[in-house]
Coordinates of C-alpha atoms in Angstrom, one line a residue:
X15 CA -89.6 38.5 48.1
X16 CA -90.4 38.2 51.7
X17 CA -87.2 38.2 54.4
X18 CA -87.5 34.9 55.4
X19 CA -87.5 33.6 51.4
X20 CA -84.4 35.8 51.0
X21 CA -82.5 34.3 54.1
X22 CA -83.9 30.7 52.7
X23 CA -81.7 31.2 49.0
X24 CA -78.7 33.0 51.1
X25 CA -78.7 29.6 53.1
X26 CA -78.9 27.3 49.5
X27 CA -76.5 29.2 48.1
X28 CA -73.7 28.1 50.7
X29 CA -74.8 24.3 50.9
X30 CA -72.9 21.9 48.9
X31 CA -75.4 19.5 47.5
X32 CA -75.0 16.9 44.9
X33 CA -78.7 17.2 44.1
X34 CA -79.4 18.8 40.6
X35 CA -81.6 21.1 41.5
X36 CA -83.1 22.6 45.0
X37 CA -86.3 24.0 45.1
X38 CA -87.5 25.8 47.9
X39 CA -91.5 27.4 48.3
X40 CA -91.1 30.5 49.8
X41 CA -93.9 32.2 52.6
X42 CA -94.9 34.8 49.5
X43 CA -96.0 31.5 47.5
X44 CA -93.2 32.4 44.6
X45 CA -90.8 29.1 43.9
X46 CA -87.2 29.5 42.6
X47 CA -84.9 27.0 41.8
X48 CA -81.0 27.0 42.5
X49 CA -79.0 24.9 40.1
X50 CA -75.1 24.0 42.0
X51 CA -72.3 25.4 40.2
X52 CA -71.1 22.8 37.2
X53 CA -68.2 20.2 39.0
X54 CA -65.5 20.2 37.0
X55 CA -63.2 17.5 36.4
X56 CA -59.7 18.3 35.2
X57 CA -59.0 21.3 37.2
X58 CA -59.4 22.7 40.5
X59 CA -61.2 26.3 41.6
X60 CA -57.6 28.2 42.6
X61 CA -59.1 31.4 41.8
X62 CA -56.5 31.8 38.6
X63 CA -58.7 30.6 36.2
X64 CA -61.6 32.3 35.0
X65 CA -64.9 29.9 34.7
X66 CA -64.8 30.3 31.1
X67 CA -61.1 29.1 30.9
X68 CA -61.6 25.9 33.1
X69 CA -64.9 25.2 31.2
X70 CA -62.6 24.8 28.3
X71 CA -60.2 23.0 29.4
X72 CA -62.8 20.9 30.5
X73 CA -64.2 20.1 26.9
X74 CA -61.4 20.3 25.1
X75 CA -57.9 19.4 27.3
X76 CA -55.8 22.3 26.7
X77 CA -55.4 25.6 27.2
X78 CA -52.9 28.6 25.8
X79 CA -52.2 31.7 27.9
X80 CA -50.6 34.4 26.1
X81 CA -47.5 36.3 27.2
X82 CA -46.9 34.3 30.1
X83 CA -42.9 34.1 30.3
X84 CA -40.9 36.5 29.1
X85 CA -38.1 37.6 26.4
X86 CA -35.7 38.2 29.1
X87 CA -36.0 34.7 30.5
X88 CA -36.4 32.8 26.7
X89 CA -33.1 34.6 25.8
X90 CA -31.2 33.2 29.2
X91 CA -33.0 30.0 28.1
X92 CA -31.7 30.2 24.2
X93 CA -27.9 30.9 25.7
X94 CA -27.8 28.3 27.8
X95 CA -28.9 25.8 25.2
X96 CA -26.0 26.8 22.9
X97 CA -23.8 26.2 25.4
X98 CA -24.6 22.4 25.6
X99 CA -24.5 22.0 21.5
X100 CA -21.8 24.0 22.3
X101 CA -20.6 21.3 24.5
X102 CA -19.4 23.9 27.4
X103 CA -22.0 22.1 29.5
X104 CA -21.9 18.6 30.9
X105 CA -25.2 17.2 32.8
X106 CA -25.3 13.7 34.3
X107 CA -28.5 12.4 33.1
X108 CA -29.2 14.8 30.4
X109 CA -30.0 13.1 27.3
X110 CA -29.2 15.0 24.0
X111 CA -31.4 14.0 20.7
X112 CA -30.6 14.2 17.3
X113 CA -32.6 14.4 14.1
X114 CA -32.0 11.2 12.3
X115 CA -32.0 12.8 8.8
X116 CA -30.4 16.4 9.9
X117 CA -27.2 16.4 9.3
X118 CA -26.1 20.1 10.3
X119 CA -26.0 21.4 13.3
X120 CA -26.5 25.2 14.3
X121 CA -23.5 25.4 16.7
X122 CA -21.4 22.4 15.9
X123 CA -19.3 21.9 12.6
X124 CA -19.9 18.7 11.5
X125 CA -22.4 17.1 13.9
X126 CA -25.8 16.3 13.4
X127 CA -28.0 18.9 14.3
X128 CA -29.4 18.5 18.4
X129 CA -33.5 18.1 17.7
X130 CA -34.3 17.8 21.6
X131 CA -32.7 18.4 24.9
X132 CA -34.6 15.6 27.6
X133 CA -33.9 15.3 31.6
X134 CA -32.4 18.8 31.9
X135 CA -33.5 18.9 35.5
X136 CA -30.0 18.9 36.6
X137 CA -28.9 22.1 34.8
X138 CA -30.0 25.0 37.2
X139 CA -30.7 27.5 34.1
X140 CA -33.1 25.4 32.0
X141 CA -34.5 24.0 35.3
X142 CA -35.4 27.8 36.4
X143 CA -38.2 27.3 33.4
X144 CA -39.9 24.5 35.7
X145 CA -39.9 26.7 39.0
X146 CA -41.5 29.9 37.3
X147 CA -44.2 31.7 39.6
X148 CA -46.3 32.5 36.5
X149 CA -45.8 28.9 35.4
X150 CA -46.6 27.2 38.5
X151 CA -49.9 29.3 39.3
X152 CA -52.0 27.4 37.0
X153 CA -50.0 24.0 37.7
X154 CA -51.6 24.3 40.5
X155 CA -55.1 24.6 38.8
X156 CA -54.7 20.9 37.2
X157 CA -52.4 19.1 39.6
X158 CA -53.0 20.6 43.0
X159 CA -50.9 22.5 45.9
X160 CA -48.1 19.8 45.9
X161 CA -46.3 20.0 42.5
X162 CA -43.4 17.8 40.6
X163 CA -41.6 18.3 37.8
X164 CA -41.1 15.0 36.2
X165 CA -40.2 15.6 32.3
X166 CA -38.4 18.6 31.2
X167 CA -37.6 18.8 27.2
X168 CA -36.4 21.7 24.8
X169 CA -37.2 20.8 21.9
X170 CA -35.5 22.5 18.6
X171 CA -37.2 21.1 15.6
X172 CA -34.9 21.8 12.5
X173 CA -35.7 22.5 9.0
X174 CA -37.0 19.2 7.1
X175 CA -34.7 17.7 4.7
X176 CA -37.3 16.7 3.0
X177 CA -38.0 13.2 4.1
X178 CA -40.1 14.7 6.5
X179 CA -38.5 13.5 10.1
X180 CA -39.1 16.4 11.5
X181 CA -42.3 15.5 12.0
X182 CA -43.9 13.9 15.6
X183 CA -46.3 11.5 15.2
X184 CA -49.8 11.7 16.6
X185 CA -49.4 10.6 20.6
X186 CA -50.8 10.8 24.0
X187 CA -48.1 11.4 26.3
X188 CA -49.0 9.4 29.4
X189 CA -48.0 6.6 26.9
X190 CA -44.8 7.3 28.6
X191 CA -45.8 7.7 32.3
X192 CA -46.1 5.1 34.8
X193 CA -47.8 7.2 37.1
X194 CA -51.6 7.9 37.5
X195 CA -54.0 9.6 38.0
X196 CA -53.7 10.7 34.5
X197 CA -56.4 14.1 35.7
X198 CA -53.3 15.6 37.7
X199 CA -50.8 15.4 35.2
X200 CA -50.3 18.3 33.2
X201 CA -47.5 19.6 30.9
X202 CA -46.7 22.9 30.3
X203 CA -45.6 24.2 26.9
X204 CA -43.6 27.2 26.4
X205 CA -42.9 28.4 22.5
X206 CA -39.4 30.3 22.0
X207 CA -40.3 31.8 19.0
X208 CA -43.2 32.3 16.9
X209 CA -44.7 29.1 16.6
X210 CA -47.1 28.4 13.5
X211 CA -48.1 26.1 10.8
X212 CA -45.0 26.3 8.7
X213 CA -42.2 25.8 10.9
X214 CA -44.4 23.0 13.0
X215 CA -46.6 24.0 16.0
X216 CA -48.5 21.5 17.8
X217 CA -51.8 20.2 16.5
X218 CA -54.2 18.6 18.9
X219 CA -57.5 16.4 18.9
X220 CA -60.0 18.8 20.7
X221 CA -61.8 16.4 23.7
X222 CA -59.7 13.4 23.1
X223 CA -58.6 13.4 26.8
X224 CA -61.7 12.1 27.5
X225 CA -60.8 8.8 26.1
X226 CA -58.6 6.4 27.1
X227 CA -54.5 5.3 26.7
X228 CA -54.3 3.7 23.3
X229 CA -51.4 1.2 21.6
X230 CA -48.3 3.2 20.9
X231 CA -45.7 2.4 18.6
X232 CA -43.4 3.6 15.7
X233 CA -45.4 4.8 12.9
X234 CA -44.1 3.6 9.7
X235 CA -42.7 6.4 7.6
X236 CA -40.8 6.0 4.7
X237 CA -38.0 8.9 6.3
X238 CA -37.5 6.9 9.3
X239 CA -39.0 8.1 13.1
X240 CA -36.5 10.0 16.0
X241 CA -36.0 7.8 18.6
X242 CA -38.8 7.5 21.3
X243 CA -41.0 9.2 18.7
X244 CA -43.9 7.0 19.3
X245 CA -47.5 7.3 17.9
X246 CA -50.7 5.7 18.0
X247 CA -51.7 2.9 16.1
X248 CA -55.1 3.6 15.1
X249 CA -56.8 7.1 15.6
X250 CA -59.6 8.8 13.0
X251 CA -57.6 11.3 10.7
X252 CA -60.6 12.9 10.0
X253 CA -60.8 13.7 13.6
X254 CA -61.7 17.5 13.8
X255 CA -58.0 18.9 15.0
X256 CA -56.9 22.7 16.3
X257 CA -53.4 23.9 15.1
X258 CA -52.2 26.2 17.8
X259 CA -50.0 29.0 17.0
X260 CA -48.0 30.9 19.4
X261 CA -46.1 34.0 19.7
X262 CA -42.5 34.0 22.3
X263 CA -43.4 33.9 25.6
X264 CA -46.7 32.2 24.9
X265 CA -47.7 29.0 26.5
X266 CA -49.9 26.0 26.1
X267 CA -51.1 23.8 28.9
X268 CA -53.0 20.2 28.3
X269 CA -53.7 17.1 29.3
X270 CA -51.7 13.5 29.0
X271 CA -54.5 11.7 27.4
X272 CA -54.8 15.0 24.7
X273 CA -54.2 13.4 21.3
X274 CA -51.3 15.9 19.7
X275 CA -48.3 15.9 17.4
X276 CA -47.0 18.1 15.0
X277 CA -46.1 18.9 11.6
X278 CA -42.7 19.5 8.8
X279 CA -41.1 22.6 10.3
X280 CA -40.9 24.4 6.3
X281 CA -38.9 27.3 7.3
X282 CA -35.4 27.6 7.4
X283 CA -34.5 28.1 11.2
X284 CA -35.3 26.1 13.7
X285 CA -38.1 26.0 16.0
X286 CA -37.7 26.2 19.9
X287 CA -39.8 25.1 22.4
X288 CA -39.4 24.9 26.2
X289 CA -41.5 22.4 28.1
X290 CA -42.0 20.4 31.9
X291 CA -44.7 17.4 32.3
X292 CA -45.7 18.0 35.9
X293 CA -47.5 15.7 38.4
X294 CA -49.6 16.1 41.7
X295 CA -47.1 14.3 44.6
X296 CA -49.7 12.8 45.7
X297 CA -49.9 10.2 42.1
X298 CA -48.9 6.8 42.1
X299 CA -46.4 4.8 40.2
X300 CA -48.4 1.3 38.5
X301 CA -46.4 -1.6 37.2
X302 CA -46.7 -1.3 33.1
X303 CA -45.8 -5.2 32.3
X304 CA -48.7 -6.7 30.4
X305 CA -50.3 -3.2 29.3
X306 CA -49.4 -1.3 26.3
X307 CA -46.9 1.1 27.9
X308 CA -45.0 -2.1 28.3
X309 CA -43.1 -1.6 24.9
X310 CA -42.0 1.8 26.2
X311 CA -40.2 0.1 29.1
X312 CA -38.4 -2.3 26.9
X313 CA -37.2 0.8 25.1
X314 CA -36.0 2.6 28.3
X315 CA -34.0 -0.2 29.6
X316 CA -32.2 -1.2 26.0
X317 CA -31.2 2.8 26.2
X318 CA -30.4 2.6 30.1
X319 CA -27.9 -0.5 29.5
X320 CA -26.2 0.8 26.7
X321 CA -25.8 4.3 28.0
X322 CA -25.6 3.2 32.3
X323 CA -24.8 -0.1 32.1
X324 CA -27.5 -1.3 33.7
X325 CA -29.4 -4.3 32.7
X326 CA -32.7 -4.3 34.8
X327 CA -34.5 -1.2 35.5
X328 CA -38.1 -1.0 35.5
X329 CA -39.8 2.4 34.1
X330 CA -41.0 3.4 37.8
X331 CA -37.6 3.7 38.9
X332 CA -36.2 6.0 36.0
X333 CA -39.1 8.5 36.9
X334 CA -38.6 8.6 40.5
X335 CA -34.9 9.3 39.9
X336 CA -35.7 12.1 37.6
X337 CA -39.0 13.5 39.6
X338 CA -38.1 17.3 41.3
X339 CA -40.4 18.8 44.2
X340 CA -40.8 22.1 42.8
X341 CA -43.7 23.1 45.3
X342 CA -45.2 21.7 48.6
X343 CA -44.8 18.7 49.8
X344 CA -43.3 15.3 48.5
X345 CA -46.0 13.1 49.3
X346 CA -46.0 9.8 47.4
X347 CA -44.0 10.9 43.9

């Protein structure tokens, strides 16, 4: 190839076109054709993921690094959750969930057993889980420089009783988010334990991100459904689905639209999960009256004025209350 063709493709290679294709004739007659690199729509080029990894989250809305925090931080994690069965620890705004067909607890003689810790972002241990390095690197792939941490959960999914509650339906979880865009939410999913099949690890919809926010509601199981345990309505069961199983440390990122639940846990312990839904600052909270997230609003504010007091609250304002800037700026959120 002549000099001048060679400084020709050097120049191509650094423009930014949105053509599919640029073809340039060269003095030595030979043609070549330079094809853009791919643009990718659910995460940005941070130079933590590999092509491969961001081409699958791409087609498929999820994505599970191994080893990512470790024992030493899951154990500090594990202690401080005892402590609040425990009740040694009292958090304003911490909301502690109980299975509705569990009636022993790990820690506590005679109470139910705790099935989920939500709105821990006042408790500085469990909160550390939100503000990890590791963590927060690839955040940053699907949300952007300007992180929140908006929904924090442990979830501790007890043996079934055998009427099958501890199931969670089929969901997408932006049903409960009034923010958008929907592309630069992400939730990160940390398992405590060895997570499989038998004791209940997630199971997701490949793709199904792609689609759109359906009807949510409670399914109708003959066991009875946990509080807030929403599902959707109508979804194809014989939609191809991925279980993924996890070893301790490991964690699974994905999308709000991602179609997931999960199964019975069969075992006889329980099975622990750390997690944080975070947004890009830079979203925007919508008004949810009249759409189909409208239910879950009714829901928030029966559980706000029984628990608060408080009669009118609209589901904007309980996320911006609970919202925490865990990197860059606090833009809009």
């Amino acid at each position: 190839m002549s000099r001048s063709a060679e400084r020709l493709r050097m120049v191509i290679n650094h423009l930014d076109r949105a053509t599919a294709s640029i073809r340039a004739s060269p003095t030595s007659g030979q043609t070549f054709t330079y094809r853009p690199p791919q643009k990718l729509r659910y995460s940005f080029d941070t130079g933590m993921l590999t092509p491969e990894q961001r081409l699958f989250y791409e087609e498929n809305g999820f994505l599970l690094i191994k080893n990512l925090v470790s024992e030493a931080d899951i154990e500090r994690f594990r202690q401080e959750f005892e402590r609040i069965c425990r009740q040694e620890v009292t958090l304003p705004g911490l909301l502690v969930m109980r299975d509705v067909a569990i009636a022993k607890s790990e820690f506590v003689p005679d109470e139910r057993a705790v099935s989920k810790l939500q709105d821990f972002q006042e408790n500085p241990e469990l909160f550390r889980y939100c503000a990890l390095p590791q963590i927060l690197k690839y955040v940053e792939c699907f949300t952007g420089p300007n992180i929140m941490a908006m929904h924090t959960m442990l979830i501790n999914k007890p043996p079934d009783a055998g009427k099958k509650t501890s199931r969670h339906p089929m969901h997408q979880d932006l049903h409960y988010f009034p923010f958008r865009p929907s592309d630069h939410i992400v939730c990160a999913w940390t398992a405590m334990e060895k997570v499989n099949r038998q004791n209940g690890c997630l199971v997701v919809l490949p793709g199904t991100h792609k689609g759109t926010l359906q009807e949510h509601n409670y399914p109708d199981w003959e066991g009875g459904v946990n509080k807030m345990y929403h599902g959707i309505r109508d979804y194809d069961p014989n939609q191809p689905r991925m279980y993924v199983e996890m070893e301790k440390g490991d964690t699974v990122f994905f999308h709000p639209l991602l179609i997931h639940g999960s199964g019975m846990n069969q075992m006889q312990g329980f099975r622990k999960a750390i997690s944080c839904h975070y947004a890009s600052s830079d979203c925007y909270y919508i008004d949810v009256r009249g759409t189909t997230q409208e239910n879950i609003e009714n829901e928030v504010q029966e559980i706000a004025g029984k628990k608060y007091g408080i009669n009118e609250v609209a589901l904007k304002d309980t996320w911006a209350f609970r919202g925490r800037l865990v990197q860059g700026e606090r833009t809009s959120l």
